[in-house]
Short mmCIF file of C-alpha atoms in Angstrom, two decimals:
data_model
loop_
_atom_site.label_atom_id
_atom_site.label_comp_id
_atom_site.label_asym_id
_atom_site.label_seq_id
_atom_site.Cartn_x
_atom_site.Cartn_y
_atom_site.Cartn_z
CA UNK U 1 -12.07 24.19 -2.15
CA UNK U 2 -9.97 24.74 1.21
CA UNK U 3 -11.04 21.36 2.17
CA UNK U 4 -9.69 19.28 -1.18
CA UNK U 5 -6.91 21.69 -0.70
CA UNK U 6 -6.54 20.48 3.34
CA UNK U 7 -6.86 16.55 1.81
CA UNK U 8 -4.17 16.91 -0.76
CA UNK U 9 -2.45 18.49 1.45
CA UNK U 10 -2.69 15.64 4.32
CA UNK U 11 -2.36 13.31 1.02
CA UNK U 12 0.91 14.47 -0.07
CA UNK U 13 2.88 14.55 3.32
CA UNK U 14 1.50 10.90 4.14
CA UNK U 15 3.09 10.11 0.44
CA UNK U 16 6.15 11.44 1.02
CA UNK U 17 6.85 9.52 4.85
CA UNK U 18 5.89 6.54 3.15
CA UNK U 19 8.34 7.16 0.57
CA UNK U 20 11.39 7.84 2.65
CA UNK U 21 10.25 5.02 4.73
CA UNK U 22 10.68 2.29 2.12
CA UNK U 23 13.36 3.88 -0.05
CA UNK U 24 15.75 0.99 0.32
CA UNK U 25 13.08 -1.37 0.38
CA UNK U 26 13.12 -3.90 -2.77
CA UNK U 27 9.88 -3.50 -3.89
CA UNK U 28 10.41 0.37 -4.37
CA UNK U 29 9.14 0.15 -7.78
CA UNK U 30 6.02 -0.93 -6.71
CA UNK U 31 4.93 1.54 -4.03
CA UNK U 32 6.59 4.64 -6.47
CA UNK U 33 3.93 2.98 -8.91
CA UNK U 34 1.39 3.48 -6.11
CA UNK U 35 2.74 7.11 -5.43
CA UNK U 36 2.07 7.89 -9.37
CA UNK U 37 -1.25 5.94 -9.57
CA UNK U 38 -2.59 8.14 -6.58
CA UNK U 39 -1.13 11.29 -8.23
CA UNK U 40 -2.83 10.44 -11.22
CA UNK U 41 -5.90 10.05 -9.76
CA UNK U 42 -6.09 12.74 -7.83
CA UNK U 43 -5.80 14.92 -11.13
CA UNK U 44 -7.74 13.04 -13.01
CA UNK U 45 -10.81 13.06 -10.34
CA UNK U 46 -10.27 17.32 -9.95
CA UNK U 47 -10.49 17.17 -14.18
CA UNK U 48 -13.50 15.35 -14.24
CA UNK U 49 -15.08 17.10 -11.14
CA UNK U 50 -15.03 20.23 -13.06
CA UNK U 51 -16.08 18.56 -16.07
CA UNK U 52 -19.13 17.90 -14.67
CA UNK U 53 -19.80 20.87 -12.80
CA UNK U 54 -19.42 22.57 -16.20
CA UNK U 55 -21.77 19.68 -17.96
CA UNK U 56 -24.39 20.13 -14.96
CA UNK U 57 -24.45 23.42 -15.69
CA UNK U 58 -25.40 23.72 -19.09
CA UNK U 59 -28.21 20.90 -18.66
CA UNK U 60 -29.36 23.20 -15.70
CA UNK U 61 -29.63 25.91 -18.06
CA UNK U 62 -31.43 23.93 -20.73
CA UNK U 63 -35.32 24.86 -20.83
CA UNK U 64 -36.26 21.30 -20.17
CA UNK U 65 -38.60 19.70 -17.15
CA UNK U 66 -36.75 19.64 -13.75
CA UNK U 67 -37.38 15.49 -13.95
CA UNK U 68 -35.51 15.72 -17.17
CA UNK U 69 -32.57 17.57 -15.99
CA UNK U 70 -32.04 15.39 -12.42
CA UNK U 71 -32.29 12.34 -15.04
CA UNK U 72 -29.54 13.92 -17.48
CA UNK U 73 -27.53 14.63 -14.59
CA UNK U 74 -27.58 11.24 -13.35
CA UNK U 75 -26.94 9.60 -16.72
CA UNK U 76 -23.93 12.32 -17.35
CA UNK U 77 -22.59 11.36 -13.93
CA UNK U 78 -22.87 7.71 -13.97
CA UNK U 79 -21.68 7.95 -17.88
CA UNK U 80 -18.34 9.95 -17.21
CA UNK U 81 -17.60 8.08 -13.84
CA UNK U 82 -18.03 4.69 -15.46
CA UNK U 83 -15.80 5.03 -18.78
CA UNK U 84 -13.52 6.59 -16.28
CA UNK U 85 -13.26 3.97 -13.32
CA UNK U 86 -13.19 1.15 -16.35
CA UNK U 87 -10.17 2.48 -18.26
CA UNK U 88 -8.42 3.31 -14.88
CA UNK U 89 -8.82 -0.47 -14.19
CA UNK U 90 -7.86 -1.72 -17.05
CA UNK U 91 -4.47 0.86 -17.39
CA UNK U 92 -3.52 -0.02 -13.96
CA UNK U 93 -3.84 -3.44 -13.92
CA UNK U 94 -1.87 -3.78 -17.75
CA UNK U 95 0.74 -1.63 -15.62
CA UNK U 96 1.20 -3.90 -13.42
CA UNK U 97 1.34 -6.65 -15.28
CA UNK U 98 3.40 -5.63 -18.57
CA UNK U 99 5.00 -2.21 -17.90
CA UNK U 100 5.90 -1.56 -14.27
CA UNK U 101 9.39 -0.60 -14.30
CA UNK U 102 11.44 3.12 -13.75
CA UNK U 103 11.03 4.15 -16.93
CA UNK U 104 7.41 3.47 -16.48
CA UNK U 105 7.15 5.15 -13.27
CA UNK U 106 8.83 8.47 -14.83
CA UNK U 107 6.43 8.15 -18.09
CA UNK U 108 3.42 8.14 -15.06
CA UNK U 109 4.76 11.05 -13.07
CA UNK U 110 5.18 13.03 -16.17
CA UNK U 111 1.83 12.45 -17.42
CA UNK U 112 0.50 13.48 -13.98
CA UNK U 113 2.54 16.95 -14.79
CA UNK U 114 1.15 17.39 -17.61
CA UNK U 115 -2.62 16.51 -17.70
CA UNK U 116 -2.73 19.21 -14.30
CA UNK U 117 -0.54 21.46 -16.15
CA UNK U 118 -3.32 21.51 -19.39
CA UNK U 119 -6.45 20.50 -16.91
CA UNK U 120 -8.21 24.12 -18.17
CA UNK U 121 -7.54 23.41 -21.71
CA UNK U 122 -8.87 19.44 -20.99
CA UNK U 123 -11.92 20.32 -19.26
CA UNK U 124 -12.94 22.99 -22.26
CA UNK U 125 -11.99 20.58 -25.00
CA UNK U 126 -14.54 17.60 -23.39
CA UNK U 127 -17.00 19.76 -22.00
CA UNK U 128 -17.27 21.51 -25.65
CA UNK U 129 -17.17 17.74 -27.68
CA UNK U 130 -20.10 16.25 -24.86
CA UNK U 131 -23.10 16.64 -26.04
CA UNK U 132 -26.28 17.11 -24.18
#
């Protein structure tokens, strides 16, 4: 934990320079998109990190062959971080395209807020509807 803590950490500051450092530029839009995007993220990978570990350890705990379990875990893994990865892409990239703006920005930041404000709640909701 102390070193994801040490990486946000490192993460944040190097955000923040770069943010002061183009504020008058006049593509500010743009890198406060990539600010929010790497917010985002960042919560989103922590959420699904713990999703797993939660996932991983109920199949653990399943009376099934070892070779069963390391084959669940793989499929759960590659499962969760593919859906993932291939709506990020397609969100960011319809961003960019149709809906990059301030407003857009703020609607981003806020939804950063709030899915690590509720990540407990999130986790327990998807790691109760996934089935094993």
């Amino acid at each position: 934990m102390n070193k994801k803590i040490s990486i946000l950490v490192i993460t944040i500051a190097i955000i923040i320079l770069l943010r002061c450092i183009f504020d008058s530029n006049e593509n500010i839009i743009y890198i406060v998109v990539g600010i929010n995007i790497v917010a985002i993220v960042f919560v989103l990978y922590t959420i699904i990190e713990k999703i797993l570990d939660d996932i991983i350890d109920r199949i653990k705990k399943s009376e099934v062959p070892l070779q069963i379990i390391k084959r669940e875990i793989k499929n759960t893994q590659l499962k969760i971080w593919g859906w993932t990865i291939a709506f990020s892409a397609v969100v960011i990239v319809w961003y960019f395209l149709y809906a990059c703006s301030g407003l857009g920005n703020d609607i981003i930041s806020i939804l950063a807020l709030g899915i690590s404000v509720l990540d407990d709640e999130i986790i327990k909701k998807i790691t109760e509807i996934y089935r094993i």
